[in-house]
Amino acid sequence: MAKLSFIVKADRTPVTKLIQSIDELEKKVRHIQNSDLNFNKWLKAFDDLQKKVQEKKDSLEKLKSQMLSLDIAKMPHTKITLETNYAKVRKEYKELANEVGQASLKFDRAYKRMLDDLLLAEKNTDSVTSKMIEQKKVVSDLTSEIKRLNAEKKLSTSQIQKDSLAEQAEKTKVKLEEERATLNKLRESQEKAKLTVKGLKDEVRGYEKVTGKVAGTQAEANMVFDRLESSLVRLGGLA
């Protein structure tokens, strides 16, 4: 009886996990592109915050102008008014600074997750390409094995041996179809992986644009408060 010279040992677990990871990242990219995590929505959020900061700057300038025009010696109640206004502006500033800070932290976390996802997506792309090479070899070896079994069957003069070889060839064909299906899944996953990497790179580039906006908004908010503090100190140590 003919003896098989080729044995396929294919563990599909790594391939299955890889395909799952690629699918999960693809879904994540679609979610990002259609949610508040999209960099365009971050841009709008920080644009809105910058407008609020600008409004606070305008309020500060108006308050400073009013303070400079007052004569505290002639108007004893003015100090109380100034302190009241100062407390109000300080409270509003703290609320604004907290809003900017929270948005910045949220953005920073999202940006870091995005970079981590990009690294994983690039790793998946390399891995699926490597797995495809391995899988093509499995398919090629199985195809060669079927040809070998059929050729041996044709040369055999024993019906028992012919039947055995035919049975082995049929089993190998079933195995070949399974491995071809796995190869096709890997091809599909490779395309998904490439598109995922592209999508994440586009988002990361967008996030990099937002980074400057975040820093600018924080710096602007800090400057507003610094101006408020220095103005009040000059006008009688109310700070």
mmCIF file of N, CA, C and O in Angstrom, residues 116-167:
data_model
loop_
_atom_site.group_PDB
_atom_site.id
_atom_site.type_symbol
_atom_site.label_atom_id
_atom_site.label_comp_id
_atom_site.label_asym_id
_atom_site.label_seq_id
_atom_site.Cartn_x
_atom_site.Cartn_y
_atom_site.Cartn_z
ATOM 1 N N ASP A 116 -1.692 53.569 19.183
ATOM 2 C CA ASP A 116 -1.563 52.146 19.532
ATOM 3 C C ASP A 116 -2.283 51.276 18.500
ATOM 4 O O ASP A 116 -1.769 50.220 18.084
ATOM 5 N N ASP A 117 -3.473 51.720 18.099
ATOM 6 C CA ASP A 117 -4.239 50.966 17.095
ATOM 7 C C ASP A 117 -3.498 50.938 15.764
ATOM 8 O O ASP A 117 -3.514 49.917 15.055
ATOM 9 N N LEU A 118 -2.855 52.040 15.414
ATOM 10 C CA LEU A 118 -2.106 52.095 14.158
ATOM 11 C C LEU A 118 -0.938 51.112 14.189
ATOM 12 O O LEU A 118 -0.692 50.393 13.217
ATOM 13 N N LEU A 119 -0.226 51.064 15.305
ATOM 14 C CA LEU A 119 0.884 50.116 15.442
ATOM 15 C C LEU A 119 0.392 48.678 15.306
ATOM 16 O O LEU A 119 1.022 47.850 14.632
ATOM 17 N N LEU A 120 -0.755 48.378 15.950
ATOM 18 C CA LEU A 120 -1.322 47.036 15.861
ATOM 19 C C LEU A 120 -1.771 46.724 14.442
ATOM 20 O O LEU A 120 -1.559 45.611 13.940
ATOM 21 N N ALA A 121 -2.378 47.698 13.782
ATOM 22 C CA ALA A 121 -2.853 47.500 12.407
ATOM 23 C C ALA A 121 -1.680 47.222 11.468
ATOM 24 O O ALA A 121 -1.760 46.361 10.580
ATOM 25 N N GLU A 122 -0.579 47.950 11.648
ATOM 26 C CA GLU A 122 0.608 47.727 10.815
ATOM 27 C C GLU A 122 1.198 46.346 11.089
ATOM 28 O O GLU A 122 1.646 45.647 10.171
ATOM 29 N N LYS A 123 1.194 45.951 12.361
ATOM 30 C CA LYS A 123 1.690 44.622 12.722
ATOM 31 C C LYS A 123 0.809 43.542 12.106
ATOM 32 O O LYS A 123 1.303 42.527 11.593
ATOM 33 N N ASN A 124 -0.512 43.757 12.148
ATOM 34 C CA ASN A 124 -1.447 42.801 11.553
ATOM 35 C C ASN A 124 -1.228 42.660 10.052
ATOM 36 O O ASN A 124 -1.314 41.560 9.503
ATOM 37 N N THR A 125 -0.957 43.785 9.397
ATOM 38 C CA THR A 125 -0.717 43.753 7.953
ATOM 39 C C THR A 125 0.504 42.900 7.634
ATOM 40 O O THR A 125 0.492 42.079 6.704
ATOM 41 N N ASP A 126 1.566 43.088 8.400
ATOM 42 C CA ASP A 126 2.778 42.278 8.207
ATOM 43 C C ASP A 126 2.494 40.803 8.500
ATOM 44 O O ASP A 126 2.943 39.917 7.765
ATOM 45 N N SER A 127 1.743 40.565 9.574
ATOM 46 C CA SER A 127 1.458 39.187 9.979
ATOM 47 C C SER A 127 0.602 38.463 8.958
ATOM 48 O O SER A 127 0.852 37.296 8.628
ATOM 49 N N VAL A 128 -0.433 39.143 8.444
ATOM 50 C CA VAL A 128 -1.323 38.480 7.488
ATOM 51 C C VAL A 128 -0.585 38.199 6.178
ATOM 52 O O VAL A 128 -0.826 37.172 5.524
ATOM 53 N N THR A 129 0.329 39.078 5.810
ATOM 54 C CA THR A 129 1.138 38.831 4.604
ATOM 55 C C THR A 129 2.011 37.602 4.806
ATOM 56 O O THR A 129 2.131 36.747 3.908
ATOM 57 N N SER A 130 2.607 37.484 5.992
ATOM 58 C CA SER A 130 3.438 36.318 6.314
ATOM 59 C C SER A 130 2.603 35.039 6.326
ATOM 60 O O SER A 130 3.023 33.995 5.801
ATOM 61 N N LYS A 131 1.400 35.120 6.925
ATOM 62 C CA LYS A 131 0.520 33.958 6.971
ATOM 63 C C LYS A 131 0.078 33.533 5.575
ATOM 64 O O LYS A 131 -0.105 32.342 5.298
ATOM 65 N N MET A 132 -0.129 34.514 4.707
ATOM 66 C CA MET A 132 -0.530 34.190 3.330
ATOM 67 C C MET A 132 0.558 33.402 2.620
ATOM 68 O O MET A 132 0.271 32.455 1.873
ATOM 69 N N ILE A 133 1.804 33.788 2.836
ATOM 70 C CA ILE A 133 2.924 33.063 2.220
ATOM 71 C C ILE A 133 2.941 31.615 2.707
ATOM 72 O O ILE A 133 3.096 30.671 1.922
ATOM 73 N N GLU A 134 2.749 31.457 4.032
ATOM 74 C CA GLU A 134 2.709 30.109 4.605
ATOM 75 C C GLU A 134 1.522 29.318 4.044
ATOM 76 O O GLU A 134 1.648 28.129 3.708
ATOM 77 N N GLN A 135 0.368 29.979 3.952
ATOM 78 C CA GLN A 135 -0.834 29.299 3.494
ATOM 79 C C GLN A 135 -0.734 28.914 2.025
ATOM 80 O O GLN A 135 -1.217 27.848 1.617
ATOM 81 N N LYS A 136 -0.121 29.761 1.220
ATOM 82 C CA LYS A 136 0.091 29.425 -0.194
ATOM 83 C C LYS A 136 0.954 28.175 -0.322
ATOM 84 O O LYS A 136 0.739 27.346 -1.211
ATOM 85 N N LYS A 137 1.928 28.043 0.573
ATOM 86 C CA LYS A 137 2.794 26.862 0.579
ATOM 87 C C LYS A 137 1.986 25.614 0.934
ATOM 88 O O LYS A 137 2.146 24.549 0.306
ATOM 89 N N VAL A 138 1.088 25.734 1.922
ATOM 90 C CA VAL A 138 0.232 24.609 2.299
ATOM 91 C C VAL A 138 -0.634 24.185 1.121
ATOM 92 O O VAL A 138 -0.743 22.995 0.799
ATOM 93 N N VAL A 139 -1.252 25.161 0.441
ATOM 94 C CA VAL A 139 -2.105 24.873 -0.713
ATOM 95 C C VAL A 139 -1.294 24.231 -1.835
ATOM 96 O O VAL A 139 -1.724 23.254 -2.463
ATOM 97 N N SER A 140 -0.108 24.770 -2.075
ATOM 98 C CA SER A 140 0.760 24.231 -3.122
ATOM 99 C C SER A 140 1.176 22.794 -2.813
ATOM 100 O O SER A 140 1.162 21.921 -3.697
ATOM 101 N N ASP A 141 1.521 22.535 -1.556
ATOM 102 C CA ASP A 141 1.935 21.183 -1.165
ATOM 103 C C ASP A 141 0.786 20.189 -1.291
ATOM 104 O O ASP A 141 0.982 19.046 -1.731
ATOM 105 N N LEU A 142 -0.396 20.612 -0.894
ATOM 106 C CA LEU A 142 -1.559 19.731 -1.020
ATOM 107 C C LEU A 142 -1.877 19.435 -2.487
ATOM 108 O O LEU A 142 -2.233 18.304 -2.842
ATOM 109 N N THR A 143 -1.775 20.454 -3.323
ATOM 110 C CA THR A 143 -2.006 20.267 -4.758
ATOM 111 C C THR A 143 -1.008 19.270 -5.329
ATOM 112 O O THR A 143 -1.370 18.377 -6.115
ATOM 113 N N SER A 144 0.253 19.418 -4.935
ATOM 114 C CA SER A 144 1.300 18.484 -5.396
ATOM 115 C C SER A 144 1.034 17.076 -4.894
ATOM 116 O O SER A 144 1.256 16.080 -5.612
ATOM 117 N N GLU A 145 0.544 16.982 -3.671
ATOM 118 C CA GLU A 145 0.255 15.664 -3.094
ATOM 119 C C GLU A 145 -0.855 14.965 -3.858
ATOM 120 O O GLU A 145 -0.798 13.750 -4.115
ATOM 121 N N ILE A 146 -1.876 15.717 -4.230
ATOM 122 C CA ILE A 146 -2.975 15.129 -5.007
ATOM 123 C C ILE A 146 -2.460 14.631 -6.353
ATOM 124 O O ILE A 146 -2.816 13.529 -6.804
ATOM 125 N N LYS A 147 -1.626 15.429 -6.995
ATOM 126 C CA LYS A 147 -1.047 15.016 -8.287
ATOM 127 C C LYS A 147 -0.206 13.754 -8.119
ATOM 128 O O LYS A 147 -0.241 12.847 -8.956
ATOM 129 N N ARG A 148 0.556 13.703 -7.026
ATOM 130 C CA ARG A 148 1.399 12.532 -6.785
ATOM 131 C C ARG A 148 0.562 11.277 -6.578
ATOM 132 O O ARG A 148 0.854 10.209 -7.130
ATOM 133 N N LEU A 149 -0.521 11.414 -5.780
ATOM 134 C CA LEU A 149 -1.389 10.271 -5.515
ATOM 135 C C LEU A 149 -2.075 9.784 -6.788
ATOM 136 O O LEU A 149 -2.180 8.569 -7.033
ATOM 137 N N ASN A 150 -2.538 10.734 -7.603
ATOM 138 C CA ASN A 150 -3.194 10.351 -8.866
ATOM 139 C C ASN A 150 -2.222 9.682 -9.821
ATOM 140 O O ASN A 150 -2.578 8.712 -10.519
ATOM 141 N N ALA A 151 -0.995 10.199 -9.854
ATOM 142 C CA ALA A 151 0.019 9.604 -10.735
ATOM 143 C C ALA A 151 0.369 8.190 -10.271
ATOM 144 O O ALA A 151 0.515 7.257 -11.083
ATOM 145 N N GLU A 152 0.490 8.028 -8.953
ATOM 146 C CA GLU A 152 0.815 6.708 -8.405
ATOM 147 C C GLU A 152 -0.325 5.732 -8.653
ATOM 148 O O GLU A 152 -0.104 4.542 -8.942
ATOM 149 N N LYS A 153 -1.546 6.241 -8.547
ATOM 150 C CA LYS A 153 -2.720 5.398 -8.802
ATOM 151 C C LYS A 153 -2.734 4.916 -10.247
ATOM 152 O O LYS A 153 -3.045 3.743 -10.542
ATOM 153 N N LYS A 154 -2.370 5.807 -11.145
ATOM 154 C CA LYS A 154 -2.372 5.469 -12.571
ATOM 155 C C LYS A 154 -1.342 4.380 -12.883
ATOM 156 O O LYS A 154 -1.546 3.527 -13.754
ATOM 157 N N LEU A 155 -0.233 4.415 -12.179
ATOM 158 C CA LEU A 155 0.842 3.441 -12.428
ATOM 159 C C LEU A 155 0.625 2.118 -11.706
ATOM 160 O O LEU A 155 1.260 1.108 -12.037
ATOM 161 N N SER A 156 -0.243 2.126 -10.709
ATOM 162 C CA SER A 156 -0.434 0.925 -9.901
ATOM 163 C C SER A 156 -1.169 -0.168 -10.677
ATOM 164 O O SER A 156 -2.061 0.110 -11.482
ATOM 165 N N THR A 157 -0.783 -1.398 -10.398
ATOM 166 C CA THR A 157 -1.435 -2.559 -11.041
ATOM 167 C C THR A 157 -2.347 -3.287 -10.065
ATOM 168 O O THR A 157 -3.030 -4.226 -10.438
ATOM 169 N N SER A 158 -2.351 -2.820 -8.817
ATOM 170 C CA SER A 158 -3.174 -3.456 -7.783
ATOM 171 C C SER A 158 -4.445 -2.642 -7.566
ATOM 172 O O SER A 158 -4.381 -1.437 -7.307
ATOM 173 N N GLN A 159 -5.585 -3.305 -7.675
ATOM 174 C CA GLN A 159 -6.853 -2.591 -7.483
ATOM 175 C C GLN A 159 -7.002 -2.105 -6.044
ATOM 176 O O GLN A 159 -7.527 -1.017 -5.800
ATOM 177 N N ILE A 160 -6.524 -2.919 -5.116
ATOM 178 C CA ILE A 160 -6.598 -2.534 -3.698
ATOM 179 C C ILE A 160 -5.800 -1.239 -3.474
ATOM 180 O O ILE A 160 -6.234 -0.311 -2.794
ATOM 181 N N GLN A 161 -4.624 -1.210 -4.080
ATOM 182 C CA GLN A 161 -3.767 -0.020 -3.948
ATOM 183 C C GLN A 161 -4.391 1.180 -4.646
ATOM 184 O O GLN A 161 -4.354 2.303 -4.136
ATOM 185 N N LYS A 162 -5.005 0.912 -5.839
ATOM 186 C CA LYS A 162 -5.668 2.005 -6.562
ATOM 187 C C LYS A 162 -6.787 2.617 -5.712
ATOM 188 O O LYS A 162 -6.937 3.835 -5.627
ATOM 189 N N ASP A 163 -7.577 1.741 -5.078
ATOM 190 C CA ASP A 163 -8.682 2.217 -4.237
ATOM 191 C C ASP A 163 -8.158 3.028 -3.054
ATOM 192 O O ASP A 163 -8.735 4.056 -2.680
ATOM 193 N N SER A 164 -7.070 2.539 -2.463
ATOM 194 C CA SER A 164 -6.481 3.229 -1.316
ATOM 195 C C SER A 164 -5.965 4.604 -1.721
ATOM 196 O O SER A 164 -6.176 5.602 -1.021
ATOM 197 N N LEU A 165 -5.285 4.647 -2.868
ATOM 198 C CA LEU A 165 -4.747 5.924 -3.355
ATOM 199 C C LEU A 165 -5.870 6.893 -3.710
ATOM 200 O O LEU A 165 -5.764 8.105 -3.472
ATOM 201 N N ALA A 166 -6.952 6.364 -4.287
ATOM 202 C CA ALA A 166 -8.096 7.214 -4.647
ATOM 203 C C ALA A 166 -8.727 7.807 -3.384
ATOM 204 O O ALA A 166 -9.102 8.994 -3.352
ATOM 205 N N GLU A 167 -8.830 6.969 -2.339
ATOM 206 C CA GLU A 167 -9.398 7.440 -1.072
ATOM 207 C C GLU A 167 -8.525 8.536 -0.459
ATOM 208 O O GLU A 167 -9.027 9.559 0.023
#
